[in-house]
PDB file of C-alpha atoms in Angstrom:
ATOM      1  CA  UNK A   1      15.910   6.840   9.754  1.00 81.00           C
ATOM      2  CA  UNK A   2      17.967   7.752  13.198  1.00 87.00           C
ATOM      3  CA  UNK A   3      18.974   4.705  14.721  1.00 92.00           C
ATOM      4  CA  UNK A   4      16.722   3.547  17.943  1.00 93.00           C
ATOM      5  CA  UNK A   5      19.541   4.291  21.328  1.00 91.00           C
ATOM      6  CA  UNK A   6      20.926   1.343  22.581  1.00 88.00           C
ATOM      7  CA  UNK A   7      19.522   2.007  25.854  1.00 95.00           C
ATOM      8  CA  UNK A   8      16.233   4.067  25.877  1.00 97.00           C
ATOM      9  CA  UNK A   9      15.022   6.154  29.556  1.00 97.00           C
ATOM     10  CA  UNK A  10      11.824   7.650  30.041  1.00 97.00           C
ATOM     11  CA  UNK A  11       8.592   8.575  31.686  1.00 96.00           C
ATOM     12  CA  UNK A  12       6.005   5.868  30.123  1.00 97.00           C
ATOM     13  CA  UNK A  13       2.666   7.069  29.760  1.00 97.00           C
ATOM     14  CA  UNK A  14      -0.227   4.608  30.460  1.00 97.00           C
ATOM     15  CA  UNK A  15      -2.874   4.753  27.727  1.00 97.00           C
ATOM     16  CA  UNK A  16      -4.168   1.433  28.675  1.00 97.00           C
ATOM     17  CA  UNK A  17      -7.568   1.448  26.251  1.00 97.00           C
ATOM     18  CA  UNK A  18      -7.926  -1.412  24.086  1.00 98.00           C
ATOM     19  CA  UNK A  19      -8.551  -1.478  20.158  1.00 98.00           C
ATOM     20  CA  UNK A  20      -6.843   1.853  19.917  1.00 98.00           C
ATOM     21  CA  UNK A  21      -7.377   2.855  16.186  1.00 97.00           C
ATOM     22  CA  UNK A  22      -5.400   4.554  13.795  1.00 97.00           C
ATOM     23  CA  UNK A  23      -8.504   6.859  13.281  1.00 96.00           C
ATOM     24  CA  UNK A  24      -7.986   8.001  16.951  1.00 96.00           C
ATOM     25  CA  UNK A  25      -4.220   8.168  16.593  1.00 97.00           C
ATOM     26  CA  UNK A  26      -4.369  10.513  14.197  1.00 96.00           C
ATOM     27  CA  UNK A  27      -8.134  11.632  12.511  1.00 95.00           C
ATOM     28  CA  UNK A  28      -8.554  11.971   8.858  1.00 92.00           C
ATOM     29  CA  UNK A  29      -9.453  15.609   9.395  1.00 92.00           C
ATOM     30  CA  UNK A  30      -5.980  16.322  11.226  1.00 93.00           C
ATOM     31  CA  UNK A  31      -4.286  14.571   7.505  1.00 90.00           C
ATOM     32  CA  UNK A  32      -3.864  17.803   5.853  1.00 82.00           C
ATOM     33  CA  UNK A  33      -0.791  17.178   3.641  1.00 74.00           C
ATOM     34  CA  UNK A  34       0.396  14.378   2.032  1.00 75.00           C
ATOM     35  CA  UNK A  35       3.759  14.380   4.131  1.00 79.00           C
ATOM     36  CA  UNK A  36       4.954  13.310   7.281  1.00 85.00           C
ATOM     37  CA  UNK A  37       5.520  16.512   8.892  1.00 89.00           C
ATOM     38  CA  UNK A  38       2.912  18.683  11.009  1.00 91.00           C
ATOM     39  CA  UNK A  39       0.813  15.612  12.315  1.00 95.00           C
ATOM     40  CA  UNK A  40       2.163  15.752  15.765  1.00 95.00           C
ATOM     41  CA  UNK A  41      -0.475  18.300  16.991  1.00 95.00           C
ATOM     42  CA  UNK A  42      -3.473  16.466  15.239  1.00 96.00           C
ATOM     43  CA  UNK A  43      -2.343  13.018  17.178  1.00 97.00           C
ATOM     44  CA  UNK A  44      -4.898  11.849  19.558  1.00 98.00           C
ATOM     45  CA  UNK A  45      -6.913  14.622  18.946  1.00 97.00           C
ATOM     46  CA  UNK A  46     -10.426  12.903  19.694  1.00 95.00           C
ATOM     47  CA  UNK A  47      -9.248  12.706  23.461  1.00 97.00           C
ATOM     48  CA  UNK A  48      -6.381  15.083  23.632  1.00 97.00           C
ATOM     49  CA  UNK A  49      -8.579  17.933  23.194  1.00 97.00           C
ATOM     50  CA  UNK A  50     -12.200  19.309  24.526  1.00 97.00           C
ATOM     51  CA  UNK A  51     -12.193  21.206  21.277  1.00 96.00           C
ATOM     52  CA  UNK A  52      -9.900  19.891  18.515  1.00 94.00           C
ATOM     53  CA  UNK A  53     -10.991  23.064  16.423  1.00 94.00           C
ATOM     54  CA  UNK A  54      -9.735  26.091  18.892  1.00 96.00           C
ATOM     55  CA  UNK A  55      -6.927  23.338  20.269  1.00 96.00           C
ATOM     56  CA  UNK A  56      -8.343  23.719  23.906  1.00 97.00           C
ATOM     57  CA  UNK A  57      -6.514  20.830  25.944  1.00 97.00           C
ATOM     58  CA  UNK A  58      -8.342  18.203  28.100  1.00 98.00           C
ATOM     59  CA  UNK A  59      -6.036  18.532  31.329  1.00 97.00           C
ATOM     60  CA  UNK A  60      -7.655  14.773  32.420  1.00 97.00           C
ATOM     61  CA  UNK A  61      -5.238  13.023  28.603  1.00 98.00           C
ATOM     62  CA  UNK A  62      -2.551  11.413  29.828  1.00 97.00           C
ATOM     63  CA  UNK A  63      -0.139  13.214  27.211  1.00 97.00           C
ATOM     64  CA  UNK A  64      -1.457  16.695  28.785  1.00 98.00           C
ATOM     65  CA  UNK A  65      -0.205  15.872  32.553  1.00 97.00           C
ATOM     66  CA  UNK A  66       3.119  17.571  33.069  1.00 96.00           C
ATOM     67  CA  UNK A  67       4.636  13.747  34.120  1.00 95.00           C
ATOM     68  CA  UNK A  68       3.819  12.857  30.289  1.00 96.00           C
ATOM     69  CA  UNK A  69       4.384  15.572  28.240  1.00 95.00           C
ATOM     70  CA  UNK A  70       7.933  14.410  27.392  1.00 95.00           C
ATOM     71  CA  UNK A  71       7.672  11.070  27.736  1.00 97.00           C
ATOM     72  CA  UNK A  72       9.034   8.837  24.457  1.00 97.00           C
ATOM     73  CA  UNK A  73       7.389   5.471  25.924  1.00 98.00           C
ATOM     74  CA  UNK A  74       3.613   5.021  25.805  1.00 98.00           C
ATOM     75  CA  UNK A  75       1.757   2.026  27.225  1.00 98.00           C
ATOM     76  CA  UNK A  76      -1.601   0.385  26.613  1.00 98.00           C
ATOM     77  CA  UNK A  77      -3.598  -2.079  26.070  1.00 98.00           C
ATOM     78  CA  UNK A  78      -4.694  -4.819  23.454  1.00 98.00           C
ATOM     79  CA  UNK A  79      -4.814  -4.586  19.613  1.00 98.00           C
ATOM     80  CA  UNK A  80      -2.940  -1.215  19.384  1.00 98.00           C
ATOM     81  CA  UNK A  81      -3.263   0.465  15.706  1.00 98.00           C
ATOM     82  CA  UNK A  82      -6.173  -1.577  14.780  1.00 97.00           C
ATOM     83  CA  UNK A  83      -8.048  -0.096  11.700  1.00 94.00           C
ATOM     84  CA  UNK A  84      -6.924   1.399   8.733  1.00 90.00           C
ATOM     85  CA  UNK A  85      -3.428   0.872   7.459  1.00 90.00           C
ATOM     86  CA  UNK A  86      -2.549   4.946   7.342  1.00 89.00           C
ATOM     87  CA  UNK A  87       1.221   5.138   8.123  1.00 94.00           C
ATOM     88  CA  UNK A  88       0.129   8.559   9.023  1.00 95.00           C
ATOM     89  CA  UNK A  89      -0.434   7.277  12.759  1.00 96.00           C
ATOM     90  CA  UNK A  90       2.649   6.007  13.124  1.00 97.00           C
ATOM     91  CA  UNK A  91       4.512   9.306  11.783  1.00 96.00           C
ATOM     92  CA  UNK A  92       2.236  11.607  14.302  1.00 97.00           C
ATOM     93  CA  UNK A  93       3.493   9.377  17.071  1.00 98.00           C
ATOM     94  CA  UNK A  94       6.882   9.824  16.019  1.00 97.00           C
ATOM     95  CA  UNK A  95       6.608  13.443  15.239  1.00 96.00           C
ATOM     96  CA  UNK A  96       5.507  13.835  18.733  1.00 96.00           C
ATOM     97  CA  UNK A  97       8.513  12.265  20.011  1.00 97.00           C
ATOM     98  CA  UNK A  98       7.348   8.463  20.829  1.00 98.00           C
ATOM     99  CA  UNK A  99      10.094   6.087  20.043  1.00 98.00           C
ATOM    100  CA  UNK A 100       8.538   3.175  21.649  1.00 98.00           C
ATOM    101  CA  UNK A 101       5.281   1.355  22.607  1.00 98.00           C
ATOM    102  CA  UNK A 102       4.768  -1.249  25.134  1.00 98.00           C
ATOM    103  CA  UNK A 103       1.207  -2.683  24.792  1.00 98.00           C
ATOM    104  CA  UNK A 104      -0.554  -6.405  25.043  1.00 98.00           C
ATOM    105  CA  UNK A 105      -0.687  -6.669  21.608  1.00 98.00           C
ATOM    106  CA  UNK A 106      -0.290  -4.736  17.979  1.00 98.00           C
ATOM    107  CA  UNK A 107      -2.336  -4.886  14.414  1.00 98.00           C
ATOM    108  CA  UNK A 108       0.038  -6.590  12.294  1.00 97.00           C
ATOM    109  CA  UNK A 109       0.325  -3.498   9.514  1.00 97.00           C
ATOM    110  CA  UNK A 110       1.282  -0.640  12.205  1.00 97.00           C
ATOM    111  CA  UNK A 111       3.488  -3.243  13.880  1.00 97.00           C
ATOM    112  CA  UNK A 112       5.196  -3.190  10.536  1.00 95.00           C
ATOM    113  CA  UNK A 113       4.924   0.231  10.085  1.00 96.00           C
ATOM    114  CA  UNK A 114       6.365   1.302  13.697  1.00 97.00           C
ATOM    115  CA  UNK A 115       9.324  -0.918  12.762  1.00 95.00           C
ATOM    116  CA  UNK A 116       9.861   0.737   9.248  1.00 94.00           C
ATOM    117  CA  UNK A 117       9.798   4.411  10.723  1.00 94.00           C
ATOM    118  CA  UNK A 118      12.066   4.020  13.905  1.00 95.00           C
ATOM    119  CA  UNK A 119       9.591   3.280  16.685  1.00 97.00           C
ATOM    120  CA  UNK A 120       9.977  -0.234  18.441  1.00 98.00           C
ATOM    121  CA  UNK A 121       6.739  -1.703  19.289  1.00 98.00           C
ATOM    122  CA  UNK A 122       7.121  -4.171  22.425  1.00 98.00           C
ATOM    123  CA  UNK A 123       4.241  -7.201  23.120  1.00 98.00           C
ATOM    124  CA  UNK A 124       4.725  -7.914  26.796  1.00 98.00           C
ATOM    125  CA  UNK A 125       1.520  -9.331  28.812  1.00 97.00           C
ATOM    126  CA  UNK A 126      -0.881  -7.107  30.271  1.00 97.00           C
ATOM    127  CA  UNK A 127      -0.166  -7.437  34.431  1.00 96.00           C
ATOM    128  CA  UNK A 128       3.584  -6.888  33.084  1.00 96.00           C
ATOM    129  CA  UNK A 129       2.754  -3.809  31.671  1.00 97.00           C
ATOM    130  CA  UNK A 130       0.407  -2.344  34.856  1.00 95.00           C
ATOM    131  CA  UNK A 131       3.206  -3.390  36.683  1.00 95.00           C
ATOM    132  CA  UNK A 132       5.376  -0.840  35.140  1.00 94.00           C
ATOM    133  CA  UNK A 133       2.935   1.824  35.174  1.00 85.00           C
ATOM    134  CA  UNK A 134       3.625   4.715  35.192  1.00 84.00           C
ATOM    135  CA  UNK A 135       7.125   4.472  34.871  1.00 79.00           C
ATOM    136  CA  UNK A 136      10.111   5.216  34.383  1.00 92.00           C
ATOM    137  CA  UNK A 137      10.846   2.935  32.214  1.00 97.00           C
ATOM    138  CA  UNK A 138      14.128   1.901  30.504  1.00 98.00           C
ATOM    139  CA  UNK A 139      14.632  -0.369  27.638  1.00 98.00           C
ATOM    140  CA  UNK A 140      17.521  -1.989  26.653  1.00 98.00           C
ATOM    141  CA  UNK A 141      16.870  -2.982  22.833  1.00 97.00           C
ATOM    142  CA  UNK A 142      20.170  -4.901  22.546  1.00 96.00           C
ATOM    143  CA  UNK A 143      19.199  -7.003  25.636  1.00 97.00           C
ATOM    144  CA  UNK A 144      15.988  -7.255  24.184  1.00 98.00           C
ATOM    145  CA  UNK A 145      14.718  -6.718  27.994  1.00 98.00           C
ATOM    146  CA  UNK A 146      12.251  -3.565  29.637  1.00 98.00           C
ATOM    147  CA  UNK A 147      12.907  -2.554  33.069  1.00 97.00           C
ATOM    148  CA  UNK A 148      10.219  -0.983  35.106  1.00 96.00           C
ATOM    149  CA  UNK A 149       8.457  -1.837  38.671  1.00 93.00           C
ATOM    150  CA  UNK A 150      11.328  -3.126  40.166  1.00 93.00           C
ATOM    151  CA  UNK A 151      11.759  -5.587  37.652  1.00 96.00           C
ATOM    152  CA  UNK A 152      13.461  -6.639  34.618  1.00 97.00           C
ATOM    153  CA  UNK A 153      11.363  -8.431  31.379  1.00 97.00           C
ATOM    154  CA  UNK A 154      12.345  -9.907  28.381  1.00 98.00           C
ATOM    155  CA  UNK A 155      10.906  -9.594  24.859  1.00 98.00           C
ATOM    156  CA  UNK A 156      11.298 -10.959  21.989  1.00 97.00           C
ATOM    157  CA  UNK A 157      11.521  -9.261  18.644  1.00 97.00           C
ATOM    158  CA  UNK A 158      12.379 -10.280  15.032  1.00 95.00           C
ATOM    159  CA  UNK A 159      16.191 -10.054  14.234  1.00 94.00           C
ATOM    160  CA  UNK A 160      15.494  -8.139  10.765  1.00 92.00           C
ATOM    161  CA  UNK A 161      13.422  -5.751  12.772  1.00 94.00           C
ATOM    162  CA  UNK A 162      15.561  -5.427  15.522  1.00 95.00           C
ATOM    163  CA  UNK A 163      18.726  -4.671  12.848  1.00 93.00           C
ATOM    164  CA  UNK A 164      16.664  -2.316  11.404  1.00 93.00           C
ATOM    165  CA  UNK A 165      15.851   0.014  14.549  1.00 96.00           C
ATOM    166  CA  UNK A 166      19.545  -0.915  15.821  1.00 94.00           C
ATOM    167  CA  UNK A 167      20.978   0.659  12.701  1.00 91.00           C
ATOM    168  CA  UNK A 168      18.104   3.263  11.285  1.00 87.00           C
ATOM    169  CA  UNK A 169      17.434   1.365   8.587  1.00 76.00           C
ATOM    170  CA  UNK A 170      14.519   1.522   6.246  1.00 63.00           C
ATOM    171  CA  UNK A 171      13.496  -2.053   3.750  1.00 59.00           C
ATOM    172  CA  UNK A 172      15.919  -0.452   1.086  1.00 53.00           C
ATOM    173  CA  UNK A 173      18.063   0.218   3.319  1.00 58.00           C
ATOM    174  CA  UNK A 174      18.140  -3.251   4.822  1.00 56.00           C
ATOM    175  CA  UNK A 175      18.356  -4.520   1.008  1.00 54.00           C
ATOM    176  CA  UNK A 176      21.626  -2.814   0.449  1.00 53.00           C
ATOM    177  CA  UNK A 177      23.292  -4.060   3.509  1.00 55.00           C
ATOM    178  CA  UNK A 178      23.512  -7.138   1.081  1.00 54.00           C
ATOM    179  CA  UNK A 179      24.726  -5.000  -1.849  1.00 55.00           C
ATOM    180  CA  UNK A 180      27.876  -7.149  -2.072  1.00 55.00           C
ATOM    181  CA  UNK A 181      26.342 -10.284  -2.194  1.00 53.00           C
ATOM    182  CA  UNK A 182      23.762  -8.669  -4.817  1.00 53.00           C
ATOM    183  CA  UNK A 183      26.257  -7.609  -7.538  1.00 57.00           C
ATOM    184  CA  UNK A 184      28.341 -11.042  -7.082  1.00 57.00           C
ATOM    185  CA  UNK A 185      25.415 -12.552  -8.379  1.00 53.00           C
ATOM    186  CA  UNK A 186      26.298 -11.644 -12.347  1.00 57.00           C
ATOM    187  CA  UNK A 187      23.938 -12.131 -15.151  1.00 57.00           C
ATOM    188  CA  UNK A 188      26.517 -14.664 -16.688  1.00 58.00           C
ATOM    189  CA  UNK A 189      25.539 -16.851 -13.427  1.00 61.00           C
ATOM    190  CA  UNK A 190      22.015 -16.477 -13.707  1.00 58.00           C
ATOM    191  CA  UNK A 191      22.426 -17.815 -16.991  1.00 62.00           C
ATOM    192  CA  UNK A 192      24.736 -20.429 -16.103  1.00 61.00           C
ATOM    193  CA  UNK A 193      22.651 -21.638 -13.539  1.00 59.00           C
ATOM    194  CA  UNK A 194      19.348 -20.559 -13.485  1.00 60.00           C
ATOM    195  CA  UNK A 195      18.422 -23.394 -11.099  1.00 54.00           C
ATOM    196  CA  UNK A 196      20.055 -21.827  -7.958  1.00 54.00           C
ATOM    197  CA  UNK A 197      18.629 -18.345  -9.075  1.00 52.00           C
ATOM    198  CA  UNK A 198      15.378 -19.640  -9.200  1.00 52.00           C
ATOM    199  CA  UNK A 199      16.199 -21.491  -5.468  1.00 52.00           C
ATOM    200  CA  UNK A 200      17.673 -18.292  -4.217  1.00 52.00           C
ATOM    201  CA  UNK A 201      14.339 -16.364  -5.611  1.00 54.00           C
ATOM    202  CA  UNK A 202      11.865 -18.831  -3.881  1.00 52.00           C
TER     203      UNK A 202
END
């Protein structure tokens, strides 16, 4: 996984809809594969085009308007990713170039799931995040702070997550960061004393 920047720039697009689904961020017809790759141009498609089939663009979705089309922060509203648990969503978002999302809130699976595939989802309240509209945006992951509007705002985030993103780290990843620690642990000492392994395993 590439490692979030430091210090992340852009154009944020305001998608500000509530109870965005993963069945709009990415349809179960545009799934055509059982990879990652190639989901980019199926994401959004309900409202990204007026006919999904011949690809015809509606010029009105805010990833269509020439201030957008490269932008790597989205906004929105409340509940973003609500729905199934298809990882697919998040990997069309991040095909597409999205490396983070700064909505009201997040379902709790495709908050995990943006954290485990290198996009950083950020919960800041909602008259924060009209504030900022449209953008740009910067966000300063180390800081842990957005700055947009005129105006500097602080999130918070977990520190496993944020280590993660910070590093491009996946959960095995993260695991073998305490590789040393792991193979000090012998079998001899969980025989010894199988007390603290059972602690350590709780």
């Amino acid at each position: 996984m590439t490692p979030f920047p430091n210090t992340l720039t852009s154009a944020a697009a305001p998608l500000m809809r509530d109870n965005i689904d993963t069945d709009t961020i990415i349809p179960s017809r545009e799934m055509r594969s059982t990879g990652r790759d190639g989901l980019a141009d199926g994401m959004f498609a309900p409202w990204r085009y007026d006919d999904a089939d011949a690809r015809i663009e509606n010029p009105q979705f805010v990833l269509n308007q020439p201030a957008f089309r490269s932008a790597t922060i989205l906004l929105s509203g409340a509940n973003f990713g609500c729905g199934s648990s298809r990882e697919h969503a998040v990997w069309a978002l991040a095909e597409w170039g999205i490396k983070a999302i700064i909505a009201e809130s997040f379902a709790p699976i495709f908050h995990g799931n943006c954290i485990r595939n290198g996009i950083l989802p950020i919960t800041l309240p909602r008259d924060v995040i009209d504030g900022i509209a449209p953008g740009p945006v910067t966000i300063d992951l180390s800081a842990q702070s957005v700055i947009g509007g005129g105006a500097s705002h602080a999130f918070d985030i977990d520190a496993e997550a944020k280590q993660m993103l910070m590093k491009g780290l996946d959960a095995i990843d993260l695991t073998m960061e305490q590789d040393r620690a792991i193979g000090s642990w012998t079998m001899a000492d969980r025989a010894a004393r199988p007390w603290v392994y059972l602690a350590k395993a709780g």
